[in-house]
Tab-separated table of C-alpha atoms in Angstrom:
chain	number	residue	atom	x	y	z
A	1	UNK	CA	-17.842	-11.322	6.368
A	2	UNK	CA	-17.120	-14.942	5.208
A	3	UNK	CA	-13.461	-16.389	6.471
A	4	UNK	CA	-11.716	-18.171	3.798
A	5	UNK	CA	-8.640	-19.988	4.414
A	6	UNK	CA	-6.792	-19.620	8.347
A	7	UNK	CA	-3.235	-21.073	9.594
A	8	UNK	CA	-2.458	-20.525	12.859
A	9	UNK	CA	1.711	-18.584	12.600
A	10	UNK	CA	4.023	-17.463	14.991
A	11	UNK	CA	1.582	-17.898	17.501
A	12	UNK	CA	-0.757	-15.712	15.890
A	13	UNK	CA	-3.357	-16.387	12.949
A	14	UNK	CA	-3.157	-14.855	9.568
A	15	UNK	CA	-7.123	-14.528	8.267
A	16	UNK	CA	-7.980	-14.159	4.635
A	17	UNK	CA	-11.290	-12.984	4.304
A	18	UNK	CA	-14.043	-12.055	1.659
A	19	UNK	CA	-16.570	-9.198	1.963
A	20	UNK	CA	-18.565	-6.937	-0.204
A	21	UNK	CA	-17.813	-3.320	-1.011
A	22	UNK	CA	-19.763	-0.881	-0.871
A	23	UNK	CA	-17.291	1.955	-2.267
A	24	UNK	CA	-15.967	-0.551	-5.020
A	25	UNK	CA	-19.224	-2.081	-5.592
A	26	UNK	CA	-18.337	-5.854	-5.673
A	27	UNK	CA	-16.385	-8.437	-3.698
A	28	UNK	CA	-13.860	-8.252	-2.093
A	29	UNK	CA	-10.508	-9.942	-0.490
A	30	UNK	CA	-8.395	-9.034	1.846
A	31	UNK	CA	-5.492	-10.605	4.354
A	32	UNK	CA	-5.001	-10.002	8.311
A	33	UNK	CA	-2.302	-11.350	10.342
A	34	UNK	CA	-3.195	-11.060	13.761
A	35	UNK	CA	-0.737	-11.460	16.660
A	36	UNK	CA	-0.590	-13.475	19.785
A	37	UNK	CA	-0.883	-9.914	21.640
A	38	UNK	CA	-5.181	-10.592	20.206
A	39	UNK	CA	-5.276	-13.563	22.251
A	40	UNK	CA	-6.130	-12.203	25.404
A	41	UNK	CA	-7.882	-9.306	24.397
A	42	UNK	CA	-5.338	-7.120	23.842
A	43	UNK	CA	-6.194	-3.792	21.453
A	44	UNK	CA	-3.525	-3.485	19.430
A	45	UNK	CA	-1.807	-1.087	16.310
A	46	UNK	CA	-2.582	-1.955	11.987
A	47	UNK	CA	-0.023	-1.504	10.126
A	48	UNK	CA	-1.599	-1.885	6.406
A	49	UNK	CA	0.312	-3.033	3.045
A	50	UNK	CA	-0.848	-1.932	-0.259
A	51	UNK	CA	0.765	-4.223	-3.382
A	52	UNK	CA	1.723	-3.386	-6.499
A	53	UNK	CA	0.914	-4.393	-9.915
A	54	UNK	CA	0.047	-8.155	-11.000
A	55	UNK	CA	-0.063	-8.881	-6.406
A	56	UNK	CA	-3.191	-9.992	-4.697
A	57	UNK	CA	-3.960	-9.753	-0.715
A	58	UNK	CA	-1.823	-13.752	-0.429
A	59	UNK	CA	2.145	-11.980	-1.983
A	60	UNK	CA	2.920	-10.389	1.154
A	61	UNK	CA	1.189	-13.061	4.208
A	62	UNK	CA	3.712	-15.574	2.502
A	63	UNK	CA	6.403	-13.919	0.631
A	64	UNK	CA	7.293	-11.717	3.548
A	65	UNK	CA	8.768	-12.503	5.850
A	66	UNK	CA	7.120	-10.010	8.403
A	67	UNK	CA	5.381	-12.137	10.201
A	68	UNK	CA	7.518	-13.183	13.382
A	69	UNK	CA	8.618	-9.576	13.614
A	70	UNK	CA	4.708	-8.338	13.800
A	71	UNK	CA	4.161	-11.637	16.497
A	72	UNK	CA	7.184	-10.047	18.830
A	73	UNK	CA	6.092	-5.930	18.158
A	74	UNK	CA	2.288	-6.731	18.836
A	75	UNK	CA	1.235	-5.471	15.551
A	76	UNK	CA	-1.084	-6.510	13.214
A	77	UNK	CA	-0.755	-6.227	9.177
A	78	UNK	CA	-4.014	-6.043	6.892
A	79	UNK	CA	-3.288	-6.927	2.879
A	80	UNK	CA	-6.785	-5.765	0.356
A	81	UNK	CA	-6.127	-6.837	-3.094
A	82	UNK	CA	-5.010	-4.534	-5.371
A	83	UNK	CA	-8.243	-3.662	-7.351
A	84	UNK	CA	-11.345	-5.356	-6.988
A	85	UNK	CA	-12.831	-7.833	-9.450
A	86	UNK	CA	-14.968	-10.392	-10.800
A	87	UNK	CA	-17.329	-10.368	-13.956
A	88	UNK	CA	-18.646	-7.121	-14.833
A	89	UNK	CA	-15.465	-4.814	-13.701
A	90	UNK	CA	-13.420	-3.163	-16.389
A	91	UNK	CA	-10.878	-4.587	-17.178
A	92	UNK	CA	-7.046	-3.659	-19.501
A	93	UNK	CA	-5.825	-6.914	-21.312
A	94	UNK	CA	-2.203	-5.000	-19.777
A	95	UNK	CA	-1.161	-6.282	-16.808
A	96	UNK	CA	-0.484	-2.608	-15.872
A	97	UNK	CA	-4.471	-0.983	-16.070
A	98	UNK	CA	-7.718	-2.570	-14.628
A	99	UNK	CA	-7.913	-6.007	-12.322
A	100	UNK	CA	-4.771	-5.769	-10.645
A	101	UNK	CA	-4.384	-2.135	-11.108
A	102	UNK	CA	-6.503	0.031	-8.868
A	103	UNK	CA	-3.046	2.105	-8.349
A	104	UNK	CA	-5.097	3.304	-5.279
A	105	UNK	CA	-7.194	6.102	-7.386
A	106	UNK	CA	-10.997	6.880	-7.263
A	107	UNK	CA	-11.515	7.329	-11.134
A	108	UNK	CA	-13.638	9.394	-12.218
A	109	UNK	CA	-14.037	8.654	-16.336
A	110	UNK	CA	-16.415	5.346	-17.142
A	111	UNK	CA	-16.287	2.100	-17.430
A	112	UNK	CA	-13.887	2.528	-13.968
A	113	UNK	CA	-15.691	4.931	-12.034
A	114	UNK	CA	-18.311	1.885	-11.086
A	115	UNK	CA	-16.085	0.015	-9.810
A	116	UNK	CA	-12.025	1.538	-9.526
A	117	UNK	CA	-12.756	3.564	-6.304
A	118	UNK	CA	-8.962	2.083	-4.920
A	119	UNK	CA	-8.715	5.804	-2.192
A	120	UNK	CA	-11.551	5.449	-0.383
A	121	UNK	CA	-11.597	1.490	0.133
A	122	UNK	CA	-8.008	1.789	1.601
A	123	UNK	CA	-8.143	5.524	3.944
A	124	UNK	CA	-11.684	4.624	4.778
A	125	UNK	CA	-14.057	1.375	4.448
A	126	UNK	CA	-11.810	-1.628	4.589
A	127	UNK	CA	-10.630	0.454	8.191
A	128	UNK	CA	-13.367	1.116	9.642
A	129	UNK	CA	-14.243	-3.113	8.480
A	130	UNK	CA	-10.858	-4.054	10.539
A	131	UNK	CA	-11.802	-1.493	13.842
A	132	UNK	CA	-15.445	-3.287	14.016
A	133	UNK	CA	-13.870	-6.525	13.189
A	134	UNK	CA	-10.866	-7.534	15.231
A	135	UNK	CA	-9.383	-6.673	18.462
A	136	UNK	CA	-7.397	-3.573	16.983
A	137	UNK	CA	-6.907	0.137	17.545
A	138	UNK	CA	-7.283	3.357	15.770
A	139	UNK	CA	-3.790	3.724	15.007
A	140	UNK	CA	-2.706	2.624	11.720
A	141	UNK	CA	0.501	3.267	9.946
A	142	UNK	CA	0.956	2.514	5.853
A	143	UNK	CA	3.406	0.703	3.490
A	144	UNK	CA	3.563	-1.230	-0.065
A	145	UNK	CA	5.475	-1.421	-3.077
A	146	UNK	CA	5.612	-0.787	-6.467
A	147	UNK	CA	2.547	1.355	-7.130
A	148	UNK	CA	1.211	0.411	-3.067
A	149	UNK	CA	4.168	1.977	-2.370
A	150	UNK	CA	3.102	5.008	-4.464
A	151	UNK	CA	-0.490	3.956	-2.599
A	152	UNK	CA	0.637	4.676	0.863
A	153	UNK	CA	2.809	7.780	0.664
A	154	UNK	CA	-0.088	9.698	-0.796
A	155	UNK	CA	-2.292	8.065	1.762
A	156	UNK	CA	0.033	9.603	4.019
A	157	UNK	CA	0.795	12.863	2.497
A	158	UNK	CA	-3.052	13.885	2.117
A	159	UNK	CA	-3.957	11.860	5.545
A	160	UNK	CA	-1.296	13.420	8.090
A	161	UNK	CA	-3.688	13.792	10.225
A	162	UNK	CA	-4.741	9.884	10.433
A	163	UNK	CA	-1.439	7.661	9.972
A	164	UNK	CA	1.787	7.726	12.770
A	165	UNK	CA	4.084	6.322	9.371
A	166	UNK	CA	4.036	5.780	5.655
A	167	UNK	CA	6.590	3.618	4.129
A	168	UNK	CA	7.294	2.205	0.676
A	169	UNK	CA	9.355	-0.721	-0.928
A	170	UNK	CA	10.527	1.005	-5.007
A	171	UNK	CA	7.678	3.390	-4.908
A	172	UNK	CA	6.210	4.762	-8.036
A	173	UNK	CA	7.641	7.774	-6.897
A	174	UNK	CA	6.142	10.053	-9.336
A	175	UNK	CA	3.668	8.779	-11.826
A	176	UNK	CA	2.258	11.786	-13.712
A	177	UNK	CA	6.224	11.144	-14.910
A	178	UNK	CA	6.772	7.895	-16.321
A	179	UNK	CA	4.424	5.698	-18.175
A	180	UNK	CA	2.872	2.934	-15.750
A	181	UNK	CA	1.369	6.513	-13.451
A	182	UNK	CA	-0.481	8.009	-16.872
A	183	UNK	CA	-1.550	5.360	-18.607
A	184	UNK	CA	-3.433	4.472	-15.509
A	185	UNK	CA	-4.154	7.947	-14.909
A	186	UNK	CA	-5.380	8.618	-18.093
A	187	UNK	CA	-7.801	6.095	-17.965
A	188	UNK	CA	-9.521	6.354	-14.695
A	189	UNK	CA	-8.914	10.116	-14.391
A	190	UNK	CA	-9.039	11.869	-17.636
A	191	UNK	CA	-7.188	14.111	-19.118
A	192	UNK	CA	-7.032	16.551	-16.200
A	193	UNK	CA	-3.479	16.813	-15.502
A	194	UNK	CA	-4.586	18.497	-12.636
A	195	UNK	CA	-6.577	15.678	-10.728
A	196	UNK	CA	-3.242	13.445	-11.532
A	197	UNK	CA	-1.627	15.697	-9.120
A	198	UNK	CA	-3.439	14.495	-5.890
A	199	UNK	CA	-2.006	11.268	-6.557
A	200	UNK	CA	1.617	11.745	-6.883
A	201	UNK	CA	4.082	11.471	-4.283
A	202	UNK	CA	6.496	14.213	-4.825
A	203	UNK	CA	4.100	16.969	-6.155
A	204	UNK	CA	2.078	16.279	-2.165
A	205	UNK	CA	5.649	16.113	-1.089
A	206	UNK	CA	6.826	19.172	-2.637
A	207	UNK	CA	4.055	20.998	-0.727
A	208	UNK	CA	3.107	18.821	2.384
A	209	UNK	CA	1.701	20.512	4.850
A	210	UNK	CA	1.358	17.946	8.130
A	211	UNK	CA	4.434	15.570	8.281
A	212	UNK	CA	4.365	12.397	8.183
A	213	UNK	CA	7.756	9.673	8.944
A	214	UNK	CA	8.196	8.051	6.116
A	215	UNK	CA	11.194	5.750	5.063
A	216	UNK	CA	12.117	4.401	1.582
A	217	UNK	CA	14.112	1.820	0.434
A	218	UNK	CA	14.976	1.802	-3.342
A	219	UNK	CA	17.169	-1.473	-4.881
A	220	UNK	CA	19.363	0.550	-7.040
A	221	UNK	CA	19.368	-3.382	-9.547
A	222	UNK	CA	15.677	-2.497	-10.076
A	223	UNK	CA	14.808	-2.466	-13.988
A	224	UNK	CA	12.421	-0.777	-13.364
A	225	UNK	CA	13.972	1.882	-11.275
A	226	UNK	CA	15.073	4.928	-13.463
A	227	UNK	CA	12.016	5.441	-16.354
A	228	UNK	CA	9.358	3.847	-13.368
A	229	UNK	CA	10.059	5.131	-9.828
A	230	UNK	CA	12.475	8.314	-10.298
A	231	UNK	CA	13.451	7.823	-6.488
A	232	UNK	CA	15.182	11.189	-6.844
A	233	UNK	CA	12.007	13.273	-7.298
A	234	UNK	CA	11.203	12.319	-3.720
A	235	UNK	CA	14.314	13.561	-2.729
A	236	UNK	CA	13.814	16.444	-4.156
A	237	UNK	CA	10.681	17.415	-3.361
A	238	UNK	CA	11.777	16.807	0.307
A	239	UNK	CA	14.721	18.262	-0.205
A	240	UNK	CA	12.154	21.564	-0.799
A	241	UNK	CA	10.035	21.388	1.159
A	242	UNK	CA	12.235	20.542	4.188
A	243	UNK	CA	10.213	17.072	4.617
A	244	UNK	CA	11.316	14.596	7.052
A	245	UNK	CA	11.710	11.300	3.927
A	246	UNK	CA	14.746	8.878	4.203
A	247	UNK	CA	15.662	6.789	1.649
A	248	UNK	CA	17.509	4.250	1.091
A	249	UNK	CA	19.605	2.754	-1.984
A	250	UNK	CA	20.754	-0.380	-1.871
A	251	UNK	CA	23.537	-1.488	-3.881
A	252	UNK	CA	22.679	-4.642	-5.501
A	253	UNK	CA	19.317	-5.163	-5.106
A	254	UNK	CA	16.238	-6.126	-7.381
A	255	UNK	CA	12.286	-4.921	-7.364
A	256	UNK	CA	11.237	-8.357	-5.734
A	257	UNK	CA	10.278	-10.168	-2.671
A	258	UNK	CA	13.478	-10.690	-1.909
A	259	UNK	CA	14.177	-7.656	-1.590
A	260	UNK	CA	10.848	-7.126	0.520
A	261	UNK	CA	11.888	-9.704	2.559
A	262	UNK	CA	15.767	-8.712	3.093
A	263	UNK	CA	14.536	-4.920	5.174
A	264	UNK	CA	11.608	-5.905	6.077
A	265	UNK	CA	12.001	-5.781	9.789
A	266	UNK	CA	13.339	-1.862	9.222
A	267	UNK	CA	10.321	-0.642	8.198
A	268	UNK	CA	8.471	-2.775	10.881
A	269	UNK	CA	10.408	-2.092	13.800
A	270	UNK	CA	10.033	2.110	11.914
A	271	UNK	CA	6.129	1.728	12.470
A	272	UNK	CA	6.240	0.213	15.108
A	273	UNK	CA	7.959	3.010	16.591
A	274	UNK	CA	6.034	5.188	15.249
A	275	UNK	CA	3.121	3.540	16.399
A	276	UNK	CA	3.705	3.069	19.985
A	277	UNK	CA	3.553	7.000	20.329
């Protein structure tokens, strides 16, 4: 690994790194916030943040206002990039496919399958690297925004024994039934819609057997609410299966980091409670 920046923040440290990813077959970036409790060797739990379309490892750390609460609670935050990048990595002219738009799936279709194995990266390779390198425990929770909210929910629903909790801001709740998801899944996964279902939180929640507690916040003034996000499908799935979903609809809030910063403390405290059990 190579460290690219270090900034002291709320008596802890925000650090950015690059490393060679075996899963993605390219160099990757991630950010980590280490709270002050780690200075004396204490191992802290980790909260993984997955960002949305066009974002990088920097957006959440700079804009969300989460570090002061993480410092108080003694929780590390790790934010990976949203996709593989670099010369030779497949891309698309649209913002919603290719670099910056990995959708946290394992691509099976050429040319995407050579690099776009984001599910394996965030589920296995990156946590193994974090746990081997930093003073953290093996307790994990996951949260994210939009495309990253989709990724966070899918990871937790598919791996209930790995994550203590999951949450999302404005997640793409039913990607098999919206244009963002359909475009990405067709490219990355091909025509077999059975494979698509493995990455759809609403479909997974409808038949979920494990029960990772889930918190979702959705702004009612979100421009993407009806066409892309479809929180009502998550609600219907949770009702059908009895899943422990709490979904807050926030009047007047949009899709931006102003929304995330307004409620990020609620999410960190939610996760800290479950990471402590």
